Amino acid sequence: MISVMKQRLMVRAFTKTLTLIPLYRPSRTAFCTASSSFAIKNVTKSNFDSSLADLRRHVRDSDFVAIDLEMTGVTSSPWRESFEFDRFDVRYLKVKDSAEKFAVVQFGVCPFRWDPTKQSFIAHPHNFYIFPRQEVGADDSSYEFLCQTSSIDFLAKYQFDFNMCVKEGISYLSRAQEADVRLQLHSSHEYEPLDSQVTSKDIKDVPLVRMADILFVERMRNKISDWHDDLLQIRNGGSQRTPEDSNVSVNQFQTIFFKTRPAIKLDAFTSRQLRLIKSVVEKSFNDLAYIRVSDGSCFQQIIVYTDSRLDRDLLMKEVKESHLKEAEMKIEAAIGFRHVIDLLSSEQKLIVGHNCFLDIAHICRKFVGPLPSSLEEYVPLVQNTFPFIIDTKILLNANNILQLKMKKSSTSLAKAFAILCPHIASGVGSFGSALNSSVAVEVQVDDMRSSNWNSGAKHEAGYDAFMTGCIFAQSCNHLGIDFTSHSMLTKQDKLQHYINHLYLSWSSGDIVDLKTGQTRTESSALNSYKTQQPKILFPNIVIIWGFLSKLKAREIKESLTKVFGLTSVTSIFHLDKTAVFVQFSKPELVSDFLKLKSEMEKKKNDAIYVLHPFSDLLEGGLTGAACYEVYKEICESPVSKVLFADQAEAVCVNSEAKVLRSMAHKTDSFADSESAIDSKTAETSGEILGLVSC
Amino acid sequence: MPPFQMLRRRFLCTQTSTFSLNQTSSNRRRPQWPIKQVTKSNFSDSLNEINTHISNSDFIALSLHNTGSYSSPWHRILPFDTSEIAYLKAKYAANKFQILQFAVCPFSLRVSNKLEAHPFNFHLFQRDELKIGSPCYSFSCQPSYLASMAREDFDFNRCIYDGISYLSRAQEAAAKHQIGNPVSSGYVAQSSLSRSVADNVFVERVKTRVGHWISACKRSDMKADDALVNSLRKLILGGDEYGSRPSLNIDVCSERQVQLVFEMVKSRYENVVPLTIPAKGGGTQSVRVVLTSSKEDRDLLEKDLKNMEEEQSKSIRGFREVIELISASQKPVIVHNCLNDFTFIHSRFISPLPPTKDEFRSSLHSVFCDIRDINHLMKEVGPLNKYTNLPSAISYLKRNFFAPVEIDITHKAGMEECKNHGHNVVRISELFARLCFILKLTPEAQHDNLDGPLTKPYSNAFNLGSNGFQETDSINIWTHNPKKISINNLVFLWGFRSGISAGKLKNMLCKSHDVLSEDDVFDVRLIDKNCAIVVFWKNGLSEWFLDAIGSGDGLRELAAEGLMVAGYDTYTRVCKSEILGTDLAASLSEFDRASRDHVDDSAEVYWNSELMINFDDL
């Protein structure tokens, strides 16, 4: 599962499994039945429709659905990783940035259904390859995505098939994109009658400048008129021409019937010639209509004979309607993978993920619409899409029984799977030696079934979703949830405390409740060691960047304490090598510092300032500093420079640089307004938050 | 991961690619030149091969395949862009997208119009091979670009799994510090070192320490002590092993002390080799002195160290080795779109792109002294600005000129045909050969007199702005006679109903004021569906227009309808900002609000209505 924030962790987990596999493979092959080695269900463009039909049935019957996503990256720059000094709103902005920039390339969906007769779960793991290919619409920029080199390398390490993804991946439209495309379609059709009215005026605009054009137009006029006269003669029962004659005159025209009317197909003309023909038809023939019909994949131009003006209008209307219908069908087809999300959403099943806040953000961004700018607005969006989400990582960390089972080991997906579901992980099967408390999971792929299936393809979305589901099923069993009772899992009292609670950031233990939108920090034993650390008070924090690289936290602290006193600096934390957070002991010191800094910058040539303790900090003249709210703004920016100092400069110079700088100048009033802005968050979060100082 | 799983995936992948290949190869005609495909596995062999071809050839053609080219229609280089803005846009794209394939084709033009070509196609993927922090943190992809590559059967797996990595010159310099391997070279003895007292104390201390250590080492050589004594001695003396030789680390506090240790060691001990151990953040952490048994042994060690350094830098440079070979050969480099290609090459293989076009030009010139752009040569032949893609340009030449060129590719590709990529580089060579023939730049002339009057104007005429906004006026041959206008006469207009046509917009403006209702006062073109550009044919009118809408005086109605305007300077600021934004109208309004400083920039651009982008094309 790539969405685990720390990639290093995942790699470590991988090396462990690598060494483990050879150890237990002999035993597994010994127990394996032939059926257990079948492949996971891979779904691509070619088998999507049929798979979707099956999936609908499986999801409808399921008790819960486990999901997992593989993305092209996690953080768009190193400083966008999760930090101790990130407030809840900043954490959300970082997740939002990730969901906006990176693409989802694989989507695992695994419905689990309890079979009371077999006393076992039936799982249907699906592994969807998806790719943001643009199928409809004109605007390409929204489809562009970012790749984090290390993540791509990571996917490659697990044999991810990039060719399959790009060539065969299923495309999709979000609900918002669909609405846009439909709007475009309908507005263009609304204006079309207008255009046809002004065509007579437009014809003048088609310039007949070239001699060749004039000749061509004359020739076409004659040919069409011949064909037209022929038609009338036949109709009036007049004498027919000899076949040879008609062949000569109409050799480039092929007479066909279009909606019971005689018509000519225009083949082998250039687009300019077609435009000229169109103008000739519209100018010189009242009973002929020039229309464009789509012939499966390509467009075909035809000229149709109509009996009357009324008939012509009728024909045009018919043609327009069929165009509209076709476009609608194209849009319907372009929705693609979103049908799966719509299915999960409409069935209101319990969605199970492992550390899935980022996954859910990706789903909302890719399949619903643009993400709102704040966590408060985002939470109802999630609730509307998925009313019940459970995060197995929360479950494992928050529940005492499960923590005991986990023996306080890492709650990474692979590790948790190996500990909680050894009977599945090892492929031995739940019979015989397995403990009574283990839940049996039977896997079904198409017509093949196995009670000890294990593809072992870790970091493949479909298999990861399967593991997540198994962990959840096993956890429910440990919690004493009775699957056989007819009550739904979403109504289970024992789960109520965990449903819709997600880790905003796993490393800091920040949890968001999707029902209420409230945030809190986990107070489990895991995080207890942090309580001795100084608390993070956001109004006391100043962010400094762009100083010379030789300056380390110690030097910065020294120069600050020389001015503001020994106890003035509570902690210093490096974002990257170009920037630090400094927490002062009092919020006033933030404004004092910013004021002093801007004063010194104004008089930087004065001799006394060379001896000032800040001179080291300001050396080079590129040092910038700002309060915490500016940090939030920098995180909000769509720009992603690798180094924080470059990012801060780009954001500040380009957008509201003047505003920010002047904020730094008007320090007194600004300090007040600051505390007013974030008093709510500061009170709720700042007080509780623990901190690791450097 | 169990092997069957891997097998299955591999199997699936080859299956799909061969399947779609059959589809495409039946659909489109594609020349099948044998092009050597190079990946990580056969890179070092190919390097020697290409080296000989480069030195034996007259020209080198290059062609790149990237993950995208522009994020938004207006990010393309547009007819009204000055060369500076064209550079900024190219720079933006080069910083954003990544190179996946780099085709190199050393070729010569022989008598009887024979083109002797040796095409190579390198698959690249920049990754963190040395584990020192990724050289390329992330890159953008344009799905439409990738999809069209997929249609040509591009093998993404091969590129990502087995692509050759590389570091730019700037990255290499930074990486060497980070790796922290001992370096022997780099310290030139400076004779005129006036020593302070502290220096003398330091040198004396080091001298005694080294002296003790050497004598101890020699003693232990003579009689074989037991392991315990040996390790105790090691502990006390702080000695260590460097390979099979004894060594000692001396901590230093400054570069000056490094200098002093080197000087002392070199002057006093013949058989001791000093090495610097670089610190992680740059600078030197300590000096390691290695004891050798004899003069021969010392030479051996120094040779080993040199080889090691070379091996290491080879692995660091990776594919850049090829760039260095091309650069060192000083052969003319032939490209099809030099601004785009060389912004990529500069940013990936030399150093980050400088802020201005002039700096870029001079920095690039120091690496590639002779760059020739096919597009530029094409303009000599005729109205070729329309033939921007290679096959259509070649077929144009075939139709209109007699220029027989026989392509002779001697080497064998040694790959299955279906994976044969990089044909563009051969097409560039072919096009260049045909153009040389047409322009009477015969191979003989090339050989005899490279600086002759014939070739002079074409070599190194660096054509920024592929569509003709170069400041060198020598080559503006158009059929549609561009009017030369100042950028001050251009006004950007937005805030109208999305999707309106340029004609309607012009109509609307005409009706708004008497000045605008006259004939031939101004013209309107759409840039994208939300933004248009207005060109005023008379000087001074643009200022009036900007003012009239800005203040709402003369054109109250337009202003009331929400129309917004900005001059060219705002556009320049947007392009300089490095945050181009996908929507030009939104970016313009943001920057227009930010400040209204007027920059007096009277650079000229050509207004060519034929070149103006067509809304239908967008």
Tab-separated table of C-alpha atoms in Angstrom, chain A residues 19 39 63 73 206 223 269 279 361 387 419 511 562 607 610 652 671:
chain	number	residue	atom	x	y	z
A	19	THR	CA	13.628	-12.975	3.403
A	39	ALA	CA	-4.315	-15.349	-10.675
A	63	ASP	CA	-20.944	-7.343	4.034
A	73	GLY	CA	3.602	9.364	-5.887
A	206	VAL	CA	-15.380	31.719	-47.048
A	223	LYS	CA	-22.075	18.104	-60.670
A	269	PHE	CA	-12.287	15.416	-50.483
A	279	SER	CA	-21.144	26.640	-48.951
A	361	ALA	CA	-8.894	11.947	-0.796
A	387	PRO	CA	-21.137	7.108	4.716
A	419	ILE	CA	0.354	-11.669	12.456
A	511	ILE	CA	-7.299	11.522	13.857
A	562	LYS	CA	21.374	36.245	22.222
A	607	ALA	CA	28.167	49.142	10.801
A	610	VAL	CA	27.379	43.641	11.177
A	652	CYS	CA	5.699	35.073	-1.767
A	671	ALA	CA	-0.257	39.401	16.092
